[in-house]
PDB file of C-alpha atoms and ligand atoms in Angstrom:
ATOM      1  CA  MET D 869       8.147   3.968  11.963  1.00  0.00           C
ATOM      2  CA  ALA D 870       5.581   1.368  14.425  1.00  0.00           C
ATOM      3  CA  SER D 871       3.007   1.318  11.236  1.00  0.00           C
ATOM      4  CA  ASP D 872       6.175   0.333   8.800  1.00  0.00           C
ATOM      5  CA  VAL D 873       6.735  -2.531  10.978  1.00  0.00           C
ATOM      6  CA  ARG D 874       3.054  -3.485  11.936  1.00  0.00           C
ATOM      7  CA  GLU D 875       2.381  -3.889   7.660  1.00  0.00           C
ATOM      8  CA  GLN D 876       6.049  -5.468   6.646  1.00  0.00           C
ATOM      9  CA  LEU D 877       4.789  -7.992   9.622  1.00  0.00           C
ATOM     10  CA  ARG D 878       1.593  -7.676   7.940  1.00  0.00           C
ATOM     11  CA  LEU D 879       3.177  -8.647   3.955  1.00  0.00           C
ATOM     12  CA  ARG D 880       5.618 -11.555   5.997  1.00  0.00           C
ATOM     13  CA  LEU D 881       2.667 -13.201   7.482  1.00  0.00           C
ATOM     14  CA  GLU D 882      -0.200 -13.342   4.059  1.00  0.00           C
ATOM     15  CA  GLY D 883       4.016 -14.413   2.629  1.00  0.00           C
ATOM     16  CA  LEU D 884       4.078 -17.817   4.707  1.00  0.00           C
ATOM     17  CA  GLU D 885       0.262 -18.140   4.805  1.00  0.00           C
ATOM     18  CA  ALA D 886       0.339 -18.592   1.087  1.00  0.00           C
ATOM     19  CA  ALA D 887       2.994 -21.121   0.935  1.00  0.00           C
ATOM     20  CA  GLY D 888       0.679 -23.085   3.287  1.00  0.00           C
ATOM     21  CA  ILE D 889       2.654 -22.537   6.673  1.00  0.00           C
ATOM     22  CA  ASP D 890      -0.701 -21.438   8.251  1.00  0.00           C
ATOM     23  CA  TRP D 891       0.226 -21.277  12.116  1.00  0.00           C
ATOM     24  CA  LEU D 892       4.033 -21.121  14.615  1.00  0.00           C
ATOM     25  CA  PRO D 893       5.279 -22.345  17.580  1.00  0.00           C
ATOM     26  CA  LYS D 894       4.342 -19.968  20.379  1.00  0.00           C
ATOM     27  CA  THR D 895       7.653 -18.683  22.240  1.00  0.00           C
ATOM     28  CA  SER D 896       8.539 -16.774  25.631  1.00  0.00           C
ATOM     29  CA  GLY D 897      12.181 -16.172  25.047  1.00  0.00           C
ATOM     30  CA  PRO D 898      15.217 -18.398  23.198  1.00  0.00           C
ATOM     31  CA  PRO D 899      15.531 -22.623  23.142  1.00  0.00           C
ATOM     32  CA  GLU D 900      17.208 -23.287  25.554  1.00  0.00           C
ATOM     33  CA  GLY D 901      20.460 -23.473  25.111  1.00  0.00           C
ATOM     34  CA  PHE D 902      20.759 -20.293  23.088  1.00  0.00           C
ATOM     35  CA  GLU D 903      21.585 -16.228  24.912  1.00  0.00           C
ATOM     36  CA  PHE D 904      20.266 -13.530  22.572  1.00  0.00           C
ATOM     37  CA  ALA D 905      23.193 -11.537  22.315  1.00  0.00           C
ATOM     38  CA  ALA D 906      22.756  -8.382  24.293  1.00  0.00           C
ATOM     39  CA  ALA D 907      21.650  -5.251  22.365  1.00  0.00           C
ATOM     40  CA  SER D 908      25.020  -3.098  20.160  1.00  0.00           C
ATOM     41  CA  PRO D 909      25.803   0.226  21.535  1.00  0.00           C
ATOM     42  CA  GLU D 910      26.247   0.737  17.419  1.00  0.00           C
ATOM     43  CA  LEU D 911      23.490   0.819  14.893  1.00  0.00           C
ATOM     44  CA  VAL D 912      24.970  -2.320  12.025  1.00  0.00           C
ATOM     45  CA  PRO D 913      24.112  -1.035   8.342  1.00  0.00           C
ATOM     46  CA  VAL D 914      21.928  -3.301   6.712  1.00  0.00           C
ATOM     47  CA  GLU D 915      22.356  -4.348   3.718  1.00  0.00           C
ATOM     48  CA  GLU D 916      19.472  -5.732   2.384  1.00  0.00           C
ATOM     49  CA  PRO D 917      17.897  -2.764   0.788  1.00  0.00           C
ATOM     50  CA  ARG D 918      14.283  -1.905   2.388  1.00  0.00           C
ATOM     51  CA  ARG D 919      11.688  -2.726   0.927  1.00  0.00           C
ATOM     52  CA  GLU D 920       8.685  -0.299   1.638  1.00  0.00           C
ATOM     53  CA  ALA D 921       4.587  -2.303   2.432  1.00  0.00           C
ATOM     54  CA  ASN D 922       3.760   1.233  -0.321  1.00  0.00           C
ATOM     55  CA  SER D 923       6.535   0.536  -2.930  1.00  0.00           C
ATOM     56  CA  GLN D 924       6.628  -0.851  -6.883  1.00  0.00           C
ATOM     57  CA  GLU D 925       7.548  -4.258  -5.159  1.00  0.00           C
ATOM     58  CA  GLY D 926       5.481  -4.399  -1.801  1.00  0.00           C
ATOM     59  CA  ARG D 927       2.960  -3.532  -3.853  1.00  0.00           C
ATOM     60  CA  GLN D 928       3.245  -6.456  -6.759  1.00  0.00           C
ATOM     61  CA  ILE D 929       4.476  -9.105  -3.769  1.00  0.00           C
ATOM     62  CA  THR D 930       0.440  -7.899  -1.924  1.00  0.00           C
ATOM     63  CA  LEU D 931      -1.201  -7.963  -5.008  1.00  0.00           C
ATOM     64  CA  ASN D 932       0.180 -11.643  -5.704  1.00  0.00           C
ATOM     65  CA  VAL D 933      -0.101 -12.632  -2.283  1.00  0.00           C
ATOM     66  CA  LEU D 934      -4.412 -11.714  -2.747  1.00  0.00           C
ATOM     67  CA  ARG D 935      -5.154 -13.414  -6.093  1.00  0.00           C
ATOM     68  CA  GLU D 936      -3.423 -16.493  -4.323  1.00  0.00           C
ATOM     69  CA  ARG D 937      -5.868 -16.148  -1.640  1.00  0.00           C
ATOM     70  CA  VAL D 938      -8.342 -15.777  -4.889  1.00  0.00           C
ATOM     71  CA  SER D 939      -7.425 -18.530  -6.065  1.00  0.00           C
ATOM     72  CA  ARG D 940      -8.707 -20.863  -2.434  1.00  0.00           C
ATOM     73  CA  CYS D 941     -11.612 -19.117  -2.781  1.00  0.00           C
ATOM     74  CA  GLU D 942     -15.390 -20.492  -1.598  1.00  0.00           C
ATOM     75  CA  ARG D 943     -17.637 -17.386  -1.022  1.00  0.00           C
ATOM     76  CA  CYS D 944     -19.974 -18.599  -4.158  1.00  0.00           C
ATOM     77  CA  PRO D 945     -19.840 -22.192  -3.370  1.00  0.00           C
ATOM     78  CA  GLU D 946     -21.713 -22.448  -7.404  1.00  0.00           C
ATOM     79  CA  LEU D 947     -19.345 -20.923  -8.480  1.00  0.00           C
ATOM     80  CA  ALA D 948     -16.231 -22.302  -6.702  1.00  0.00           C
ATOM     81  CA  VAL D 949     -17.376 -25.068  -7.840  1.00  0.00           C
ATOM     82  CA  SER D 950     -18.627 -25.026 -11.527  1.00  0.00           C
ATOM     83  CA  ARG D 951     -15.214 -23.136 -12.636  1.00  0.00           C
ATOM     84  CA  THR D 952     -11.724 -24.090 -13.603  1.00  0.00           C
ATOM     85  CA  GLN D 953      -9.840 -21.960 -11.914  1.00  0.00           C
ATOM     86  CA  THR D 954     -10.311 -18.211 -10.714  1.00  0.00           C
ATOM     87  CA  VAL D 955      -9.206 -15.645 -13.010  1.00  0.00           C
ATOM     88  CA  PHE D 956      -8.063 -12.731 -11.290  1.00  0.00           C
ATOM     89  CA  GLY D 957      -6.568  -9.367 -13.155  1.00  0.00           C
ATOM     90  CA  VAL D 958      -3.639  -8.316 -15.590  1.00  0.00           C
ATOM     91  CA  GLY D 959      -1.623  -5.902 -15.828  1.00  0.00           C
ATOM     92  CA  PRO D 960       1.238  -3.742 -14.071  1.00  0.00           C
ATOM     93  CA  ILE D 961       0.914  -2.639 -10.860  1.00  0.00           C
ATOM     94  CA  GLY D 962       0.886   1.109 -10.871  1.00  0.00           C
ATOM     95  CA  ALA D 963      -0.954   1.241 -14.693  1.00  0.00           C
ATOM     96  CA  GLU D 964      -3.005   5.081 -14.946  1.00  0.00           C
ATOM     97  CA  ILE D 965      -5.558   2.940 -16.949  1.00  0.00           C
ATOM     98  CA  LEU D 966      -7.987   0.171 -14.866  1.00  0.00           C
ATOM     99  CA  PHE D 967     -10.457  -1.734 -16.798  1.00  0.00           C
ATOM    100  CA  ILE D 968     -13.391  -3.830 -15.502  1.00  0.00           C
ATOM    101  CA  GLY D 969     -15.148  -5.763 -17.274  1.00  0.00           C
ATOM    102  CA  GLU D 970     -18.479  -8.469 -15.832  1.00  0.00           C
ATOM    103  CA  ALA D 971     -16.556 -11.686 -15.377  1.00  0.00           C
ATOM    104  CA  PRO D 972     -14.830 -14.443 -16.884  1.00  0.00           C
ATOM    105  CA  GLY D 973     -16.970 -16.282 -19.596  1.00  0.00           C
ATOM    106  CA  ALA D 974     -15.596 -20.301 -21.332  1.00  0.00           C
ATOM    107  CA  ASP D 975     -12.055 -19.113 -22.849  1.00  0.00           C
ATOM    108  CA  GLU D 976     -11.181 -16.806 -19.781  1.00  0.00           C
ATOM    109  CA  ASP D 977     -11.523 -19.692 -17.110  1.00  0.00           C
ATOM    110  CA  ARG D 978      -9.964 -21.947 -19.002  1.00  0.00           C
ATOM    111  CA  GLN D 979      -6.821 -19.390 -19.822  1.00  0.00           C
ATOM    112  CA  GLY D 980      -6.953 -18.345 -16.968  1.00  0.00           C
ATOM    113  CA  GLU D 981      -6.973 -14.791 -17.875  1.00  0.00           C
ATOM    114  CA  PRO D 982      -9.821 -11.619 -18.511  1.00  0.00           C
ATOM    115  CA  PHE D 983     -11.019 -10.436 -21.397  1.00  0.00           C
ATOM    116  CA  VAL D 984      -8.705 -13.457 -23.929  1.00  0.00           C
ATOM    117  CA  GLY D 985     -12.048 -14.590 -26.394  1.00  0.00           C
ATOM    118  CA  ALA D 986     -14.321 -12.174 -28.574  1.00  0.00           C
ATOM    119  CA  ALA D 987     -14.569  -9.449 -26.000  1.00  0.00           C
ATOM    120  CA  GLY D 988     -10.196 -10.053 -25.818  1.00  0.00           C
ATOM    121  CA  GLN D 989     -10.304  -9.425 -29.173  1.00  0.00           C
ATOM    122  CA  MET D 990     -12.484  -6.401 -29.251  1.00  0.00           C
ATOM    123  CA  LEU D 991     -11.439  -5.148 -26.416  1.00  0.00           C
ATOM    124  CA  ASN D 992      -7.215  -4.498 -28.425  1.00  0.00           C
ATOM    125  CA  ARG D 993      -9.014  -3.783 -31.566  1.00  0.00           C
ATOM    126  CA  ILE D 994     -10.180  -0.778 -29.356  1.00  0.00           C
ATOM    127  CA  ILE D 995      -6.891  -0.796 -27.083  1.00  0.00           C
ATOM    128  CA  THR D 996      -5.108  -0.108 -29.906  1.00  0.00           C
ATOM    129  CA  GLY D 997      -7.505   2.562 -31.752  1.00  0.00           C
ATOM    130  CA  CYS D 998      -6.358   4.056 -28.872  1.00  0.00           C
ATOM    131  CA  GLY D 999      -3.006   4.449 -29.421  1.00  0.00           C
ATOM    132  CA  LEU D1000      -2.216   1.921 -26.827  1.00  0.00           C
ATOM    133  CA  ARG D1001      -0.704  -1.423 -25.110  1.00  0.00           C
ATOM    134  CA  ARG D1002      -2.506  -4.824 -23.091  1.00  0.00           C
ATOM    135  CA  GLU D1003       0.536  -5.139 -22.129  1.00  0.00           C
ATOM    136  CA  GLU D1004       0.159  -0.991 -19.833  1.00  0.00           C
ATOM    137  CA  ILE D1005      -3.518  -1.076 -18.698  1.00  0.00           C
ATOM    138  CA  TYR D1006      -4.702  -3.371 -15.804  1.00  0.00           C
ATOM    139  CA  ILE D1007      -7.288  -5.754 -16.771  1.00  0.00           C
ATOM    140  CA  CYS D1008      -9.683  -7.858 -13.825  1.00  0.00           C
ATOM    141  CA  ASN D1009     -13.593  -8.214 -13.659  1.00  0.00           C
ATOM    142  CA  ILE D1010     -16.103  -7.279 -11.451  1.00  0.00           C
ATOM    143  CA  LEU D1011     -15.783 -11.501 -10.550  1.00  0.00           C
ATOM    144  CA  ARG D1012     -13.315 -13.959 -10.572  1.00  0.00           C
ATOM    145  CA  CYS D1013     -15.264 -16.399 -11.780  1.00  0.00           C
ATOM    146  CA  ARG D1014     -17.232 -17.960 -14.262  1.00  0.00           C
ATOM    147  CA  PRO D1015     -20.584 -17.820 -13.767  1.00  0.00           C
ATOM    148  CA  PRO D1016     -21.888 -21.330 -15.447  1.00  0.00           C
ATOM    149  CA  GLY D1017     -23.250 -20.512 -18.461  1.00  0.00           C
ATOM    150  CA  ASN D1018     -21.841 -17.308 -18.765  1.00  0.00           C
ATOM    151  CA  ARG D1019     -24.764 -16.245 -16.525  1.00  0.00           C
ATOM    152  CA  PRO D1020     -25.550 -12.724 -15.141  1.00  0.00           C
ATOM    153  CA  PRO D1021     -23.557 -12.460 -11.856  1.00  0.00           C
ATOM    154  CA  GLN D1022     -25.588 -12.409  -9.012  1.00  0.00           C
ATOM    155  CA  PRO D1023     -26.238  -9.349  -6.202  1.00  0.00           C
ATOM    156  CA  THR D1024     -24.681 -11.728  -3.200  1.00  0.00           C
ATOM    157  CA  GLU D1025     -21.529 -13.021  -6.243  1.00  0.00           C
ATOM    158  CA  GLU D1026     -20.857  -9.421  -6.965  1.00  0.00           C
ATOM    159  CA  GLN D1027     -20.841  -8.406  -3.027  1.00  0.00           C
ATOM    160  CA  ASN D1028     -18.443 -11.332  -1.749  1.00  0.00           C
ATOM    161  CA  CYS D1029     -15.878 -10.337  -4.790  1.00  0.00           C
ATOM    162  CA  ARG D1030     -15.605  -6.873  -4.424  1.00  0.00           C
ATOM    163  CA  GLU D1031     -12.805  -6.833  -1.608  1.00  0.00           C
ATOM    164  CA  TYR D1032     -10.609  -8.218  -4.137  1.00  0.00           C
ATOM    165  CA  LEU D1033     -11.885  -6.101  -6.663  1.00  0.00           C
ATOM    166  CA  ASP D1034     -11.385  -2.890  -3.950  1.00  0.00           C
ATOM    167  CA  GLU D1035      -7.733  -4.502  -3.184  1.00  0.00           C
ATOM    168  CA  THR D1036      -7.113  -4.679  -6.479  1.00  0.00           C
ATOM    169  CA  ILE D1037      -7.568  -0.893  -7.560  1.00  0.00           C
ATOM    170  CA  ASP D1038      -5.696  -0.031  -4.102  1.00  0.00           C
ATOM    171  CA  LEU D1039      -2.946  -1.204  -5.255  1.00  0.00           C
ATOM    172  CA  VAL D1040      -2.688  -0.761  -8.561  1.00  0.00           C
ATOM    173  CA  GLY D1041      -3.196   2.714  -8.242  1.00  0.00           C
ATOM    174  CA  PRO D1042      -4.701   3.909 -11.429  1.00  0.00           C
ATOM    175  CA  LYS D1043      -5.223   7.480 -13.017  1.00  0.00           C
ATOM    176  CA  ILE D1044      -8.543   6.787 -14.201  1.00  0.00           C
ATOM    177  CA  ILE D1045     -11.138   2.951 -14.513  1.00  0.00           C
ATOM    178  CA  VAL D1046     -13.488   2.364 -17.033  1.00  0.00           C
ATOM    179  CA  CYS D1047     -16.128   0.027 -16.758  1.00  0.00           C
ATOM    180  CA  TRP D1048     -17.825  -2.558 -19.578  1.00  0.00           C
ATOM    181  CA  GLY D1049     -20.962  -2.969 -20.372  1.00  0.00           C
ATOM    182  CA  ALA D1050     -24.372  -2.069 -16.885  1.00  0.00           C
ATOM    183  CA  THR D1051     -22.843  -4.907 -15.082  1.00  0.00           C
ATOM    184  CA  ALA D1052     -19.474  -3.211 -14.356  1.00  0.00           C
ATOM    185  CA  ALA D1053     -20.916  -0.296 -14.364  1.00  0.00           C
ATOM    186  CA  GLN D1054     -23.574  -0.832 -12.221  1.00  0.00           C
ATOM    187  CA  ASN D1055     -21.742  -2.920 -10.264  1.00  0.00           C
ATOM    188  CA  LEU D1056     -18.934  -0.210  -9.183  1.00  0.00           C
ATOM    189  CA  LEU D1057     -21.720   2.554  -8.617  1.00  0.00           C
ATOM    190  CA  ARG D1058     -23.608   1.107  -6.809  1.00  0.00           C
ATOM    191  CA  SER D1059     -26.318   2.244  -9.504  1.00  0.00           C
ATOM    192  CA  THR D1060     -29.315   1.269 -11.861  1.00  0.00           C
ATOM    193  CA  VAL D1061     -29.073   3.661 -14.583  1.00  0.00           C
ATOM    194  CA  GLY D1062     -28.788   1.524 -17.869  1.00  0.00           C
ATOM    195  CA  ILE D1063     -25.494   1.903 -19.747  1.00  0.00           C
ATOM    196  CA  THR D1064     -26.926   3.930 -22.282  1.00  0.00           C
ATOM    197  CA  LYS D1065     -27.046   6.470 -19.859  1.00  0.00           C
ATOM    198  CA  MET D1066     -24.323   6.003 -18.343  1.00  0.00           C
ATOM    199  CA  ARG D1067     -21.490   7.203 -20.794  1.00  0.00           C
ATOM    200  CA  GLY D1068     -20.562   9.831 -22.128  1.00  0.00           C
ATOM    201  CA  SER D1069     -20.577  11.348 -18.443  1.00  0.00           C
ATOM    202  CA  MET D1070     -17.495  11.344 -15.744  1.00  0.00           C
ATOM    203  CA  TYR D1071     -18.018   9.792 -12.410  1.00  0.00           C
ATOM    204  CA  SER D1072     -15.514   8.930  -9.549  1.00  0.00           C
ATOM    205  CA  TYR D1073     -15.334   6.158  -7.154  1.00  0.00           C
ATOM    206  CA  ARG D1074     -12.842   6.711  -4.367  1.00  0.00           C
ATOM    207  CA  ASP D1075     -11.938   9.641  -5.888  1.00  0.00           C
ATOM    208  CA  LEU D1076     -10.976   8.422  -9.457  1.00  0.00           C
ATOM    209  CA  PRO D1077     -12.909   9.397 -12.051  1.00  0.00           C
ATOM    210  CA  VAL D1078     -14.494   6.664 -13.705  1.00  0.00           C
ATOM    211  CA  ILE D1079     -15.274   6.467 -17.885  1.00  0.00           C
ATOM    212  CA  CYS D1080     -18.490   3.616 -17.844  1.00  0.00           C
ATOM    213  CA  THR D1081     -19.108   2.979 -21.475  1.00  0.00           C
ATOM    214  CA  PHE D1082     -20.189   0.409 -24.177  1.00  0.00           C
ATOM    215  CA  HIS D1083     -19.323  -3.748 -23.074  1.00  0.00           C
ATOM    216  CA  PRO D1084     -16.897  -5.289 -26.113  1.00  0.00           C
ATOM    217  CA  ALA D1085     -18.911  -8.558 -26.827  1.00  0.00           C
ATOM    218  CA  SER D1086     -21.816  -5.827 -27.670  1.00  0.00           C
ATOM    219  CA  LEU D1087     -20.032  -3.819 -30.509  1.00  0.00           C
ATOM    220  CA  LEU D1088     -19.599  -7.627 -32.526  1.00  0.00           C
ATOM    221  CA  GLU D1089     -21.016  -8.136 -35.692  1.00  0.00           C
ATOM    222  CA  GLY D1090     -25.105  -8.939 -34.717  1.00  0.00           C
ATOM    223  CA  ARG D1091     -25.641  -7.248 -31.505  1.00  0.00           C
ATOM    224  CA  SER D1092     -24.491  -3.792 -32.032  1.00  0.00           C
ATOM    225  CA  PRO D1093     -21.686  -2.444 -34.106  1.00  0.00           C
ATOM    226  CA  GLN D1094     -23.627   0.951 -35.014  1.00  0.00           C
ATOM    227  CA  ASN D1095     -22.358   1.036 -31.155  1.00  0.00           C
ATOM    228  CA  LYS D1096     -18.880   1.808 -31.600  1.00  0.00           C
ATOM    229  CA  LYS D1097     -18.669   5.167 -31.989  1.00  0.00           C
ATOM    230  CA  TYR D1098     -19.600   5.680 -28.974  1.00  0.00           C
ATOM    231  CA  VAL D1099     -17.240   3.883 -26.716  1.00  0.00           C
ATOM    232  CA  TRP D1100     -15.021   5.518 -29.491  1.00  0.00           C
ATOM    233  CA  GLU D1101     -16.416   8.469 -27.821  1.00  0.00           C
ATOM    234  CA  ASP D1102     -16.134   7.249 -24.914  1.00  0.00           C
ATOM    235  CA  MET D1103     -12.350   6.752 -24.911  1.00  0.00           C
ATOM    236  CA  GLN D1104     -11.601  10.056 -26.358  1.00  0.00           C
ATOM    237  CA  MET D1105     -12.520  10.780 -22.864  1.00  0.00           C
ATOM    238  CA  MET D1106     -10.764   8.885 -21.765  1.00  0.00           C
ATOM    239  CA  LEU D1107      -6.943   9.890 -22.824  1.00  0.00           C
ATOM    240  CA  LYS D1108      -8.264  13.793 -22.650  1.00  0.00           C
ATOM    241  CA  SER D1109      -8.405  13.451 -19.454  1.00  0.00           C
ATOM    242  CA  LEU D1110      -4.994  11.324 -19.537  1.00  0.00           C
ATOM    243  CA  GLY D1111      -3.354  14.289 -21.884  1.00  0.00           C
ATOM    244  CA  LYS D1112      -2.573  11.699 -23.494  1.00  0.00           C
ATOM    245  CA  PRO D1113      -1.989  11.920 -27.108  1.00  0.00           C
ATOM    246  CA  ILE D1114      -6.263  11.298 -29.423  1.00  0.00           C
ATOM    247  CA  PRO D1115      -4.638   9.664 -32.729  1.00  0.00           C
ATOM    248  CA  VAL D1116      -7.000  10.953 -36.097  1.00  0.00           C
ATOM    249  CA  LYS D1117      -9.440   7.899 -37.604  1.00  0.00           C
ATOM    250  CA  ASN D1118      -8.955   6.945 -40.923  1.00  0.00           C
ATOM    251  CA  ALA D1119     -12.670   7.514 -42.678  1.00  0.00           C
TER     252      ALA D1119
HETATM  253  N1  LIG X1920     -14.865 -11.760 -20.677  1.00  0.00           N
HETATM  254  C1  LIG X1920     -14.243 -11.158 -19.329  1.00  0.00           C
HETATM  255  O1  LIG X1920     -12.780 -11.203 -19.013  1.00  0.00           O
HETATM  256  N2  LIG X1920     -15.111 -10.854 -19.510  1.00  0.00           N
HETATM  257  C2  LIG X1920     -16.123  -9.721 -19.870  1.00  0.00           C
HETATM  258  O2  LIG X1920     -16.911  -9.366 -19.100  1.00  0.00           O
HETATM  259  C3  LIG X1920     -16.061 -10.648 -21.115  1.00  0.00           C
HETATM  260  C4  LIG X1920     -15.548 -11.463 -21.554  1.00  0.00           C
END
């Protein structure tokens, strides 16, 4: 009970902070001329429905507060000055599947949403091929800022952003995570193994199953489209572990 009240208070204070209120006056009693009513012996019914911190609504509010905090993040000075905006995740709280990519590119930096450029188009095709809709998946990245010139994320940047990723995973509460590409896979699982070796197996992070596969950008024409068959194998593994039907592929 006490921890529930503490959580409600924490959410309220974070909400106020997100709204720009970063201090509250200290009071030691009622203002002059006011008196607190004596405690009523009868409990007064509370009309407003209780918002449990762990309810879907409570988690959404906490995620919104996190998004607001991330939008002002300056942990990585180089990224903070070069970005157009931060790129938080998209998707519903309670999504069964959570995708993790590398970092926003130029299109994502401009539009403020992950996977909206060429790699995003490829990702959309993969999602549709799985018989799923993009709107039912939570999509985010290892980094929430675009590295200048799309250079790979640096270890300190990945470290700085890890808290945001972990909080997002906890609040969304997926049943499975898919890491797209070596950066996402190696960073999440703290591994140095290449993606060709990592794919095809099931890993675990915070008690959640994790699948690692090739990055959608690497499947584009002119790169390695021949790897699409391996991504399809990995997607089948994902669908099977969720008990979802596997669409029949046209030859
Ligand atoms: N866009 C993203 O949001 N992430 C990637 O990893 C690549 C493109």
